[in-house]
Amino acid sequence: MSQCAVCNEPTKNKCSNCNQIFYCCEEHQKNHWKLHKIECKPFKVEESDELGRYLISTRSIKPFEIILRESALISVPSQITGPVCLVCLNGIEPSDYIECDKCGWPLCGIECKGKAVHRAECDFTAKRGTKKCSRNRFFKTTEFDEDLIMKTIGILQINGHEVPVTDPPHVSVFSNASFLEHSCIPNLAKSFTREGNLVLWAPKAIKKNTHLSICYSDAVWGTAERQQHLMHTKLFKCTCPRCLDVTEFGTNYDAFKCTENDCEGVILPSSLKEWNTHWSCSTCGNQADISFIKNILERAGKDLQAMDKSVDNCIKYIQHYQKWLTNRHYFICQAKIQLVQLIGIDPKELMVVAEDKLNLKMEYVKELIDLYEKLAPCEIRMLGNFCFELHSAIAEHTRRISLQTTLSPKNMLEKSLLYVEKCINYLQHECDLFVEGHILKQAKINRDALRMVLV
Ligand SMILES: [Zn+2]
Ligand SMILES: [Zn+2]
Ligand SMILES: [Zn+2]
Ligand SMILES: [Zn+2]
Ligand SMILES: [Zn+2]
Ligand SMILES: [Zn+2]
């Protein structure tokens, strides 16, 4: 039997939030809360040779539950950035900044000079007598050796999170979040508060004893792109369930169509290992020429980048590349994402959009939501946006129907409500620094209005 954390009395009663500490009675739990609340989290740190340290859930986690809020251990400018204030990390203009009179580093203004986060860097630079980098020894210090400095830079690069609350975004390292594993199909989503604090939460339920993960790459990219990006930036080969399953959970997100004798199958690599060598049809066995595959992908990528983004061009692109790529291929989907954003971009425009375009928008957004809920359920900002778009399109469609007929479009309104509620779930932790925070506000207004109508 375990022991009470306060009096060591044997007990079976656990703290229900973390499942990791025991109390003999409510009173001892209450007394201990001041100390325990810092550690009371529904996960624990484990260690293995293969993964190093990682996080595992210590109880089941409900959908949308926040599992961790933490402030940064350290925040620094991005590796590639224009000049920024070294205190608040916002961009500065060549004509509008000050130099700290003690250390000489650029600051946005007098308010930032006095802030506590500047003191360590300011004192250190002033002590050295210069902020300038000499050719060989940037830091001009013997206090820390070269190896330690390089190691520290490595830690920032591997563990840093891009924090978009400044313009340009900066990089922060967080304590617990540094133990999170990567997966291309993660179970946690990241949001940020105005202050740049990290909020980690679960878009879907998580079972007890599950590895917790976030995506270090972009879950909207195809497998080859994600693999390459992770190798270059984080120095490892991803073998997550999504990368190992070449069909990406049956979505065929990377697949070509088989063109052999009306075969309905799809062409994919035989396994992740054979990505650059063997592609064949899963139905008829037809082998594909790898140089042909690469050629089409290269052209599809270049054309998408170079394309003037208009509704007609997106439609043409989709029609053209659907000759070879499946209708849920990531390049086709990227064009569809552009397209649904271009059709009726604001409420006024939506009211005058042609009927066929409105229908196309509804069809594609629905398809994208269904696809990415399977493939990238933690891309919550994108999913929230899509749900809002679909809600608006359905509402507009309903408005048009009710103008023409006396039919009650109740089921359409219910659908519109369903998607605005989904939108609110996805965006509920977004602050009003971001577009998504504003969409969230509007979504709540629309939801309340729809509920009134439907009562
Ligand atoms: Zn006790
Ligand atoms: Zn606890
Ligand atoms: Zn500043
Ligand atoms: Zn200073
Ligand atoms: Zn992966
Ligand atoms: Zn085939």
PDB file of N, CA, C and O in Angstrom, residues 37 150 272 294 315:
ATOM      1  N   LYS A  37       0.404  21.606  -5.911  1.00  0.00           N
ATOM      2  CA  LYS A  37      -0.234  22.111  -7.140  1.00  0.00           C
ATOM      3  C   LYS A  37       0.776  22.389  -8.267  1.00  0.00           C
ATOM      4  O   LYS A  37       0.432  22.293  -9.433  1.00  0.00           O
ATOM      5  N   MET A 150      28.302  25.931 -27.987  1.00  0.00           N
ATOM      6  CA  MET A 150      27.714  25.217 -29.121  1.00  0.00           C
ATOM      7  C   MET A 150      26.597  24.281 -28.653  1.00  0.00           C
ATOM      8  O   MET A 150      25.572  24.149 -29.306  1.00  0.00           O
ATOM      9  N   LEU A 272       7.899   2.571 -46.208  1.00  0.00           N
ATOM     10  CA  LEU A 272       8.606   3.837 -46.003  1.00  0.00           C
ATOM     11  C   LEU A 272      10.052   3.754 -46.503  1.00  0.00           C
ATOM     12  O   LEU A 272      10.577   4.680 -47.098  1.00  0.00           O
ATOM     13  N   LYS A 294       8.661  11.275 -59.550  1.00  0.00           N
ATOM     14  CA  LYS A 294       9.385  12.456 -59.071  1.00  0.00           C
ATOM     15  C   LYS A 294       9.155  13.664 -59.968  1.00  0.00           C
ATOM     16  O   LYS A 294       9.017  14.785 -59.488  1.00  0.00           O
ATOM     17  N   ILE A 315      -9.040  25.832 -59.784  1.00  0.00           N
ATOM     18  CA  ILE A 315      -9.872  24.780 -60.394  1.00  0.00           C
ATOM     19  C   ILE A 315      -9.109  24.106 -61.531  1.00  0.00           C
ATOM     20  O   ILE A 315      -9.095  22.874 -61.642  1.00  0.00           O
TER      21      ILE A 315
END
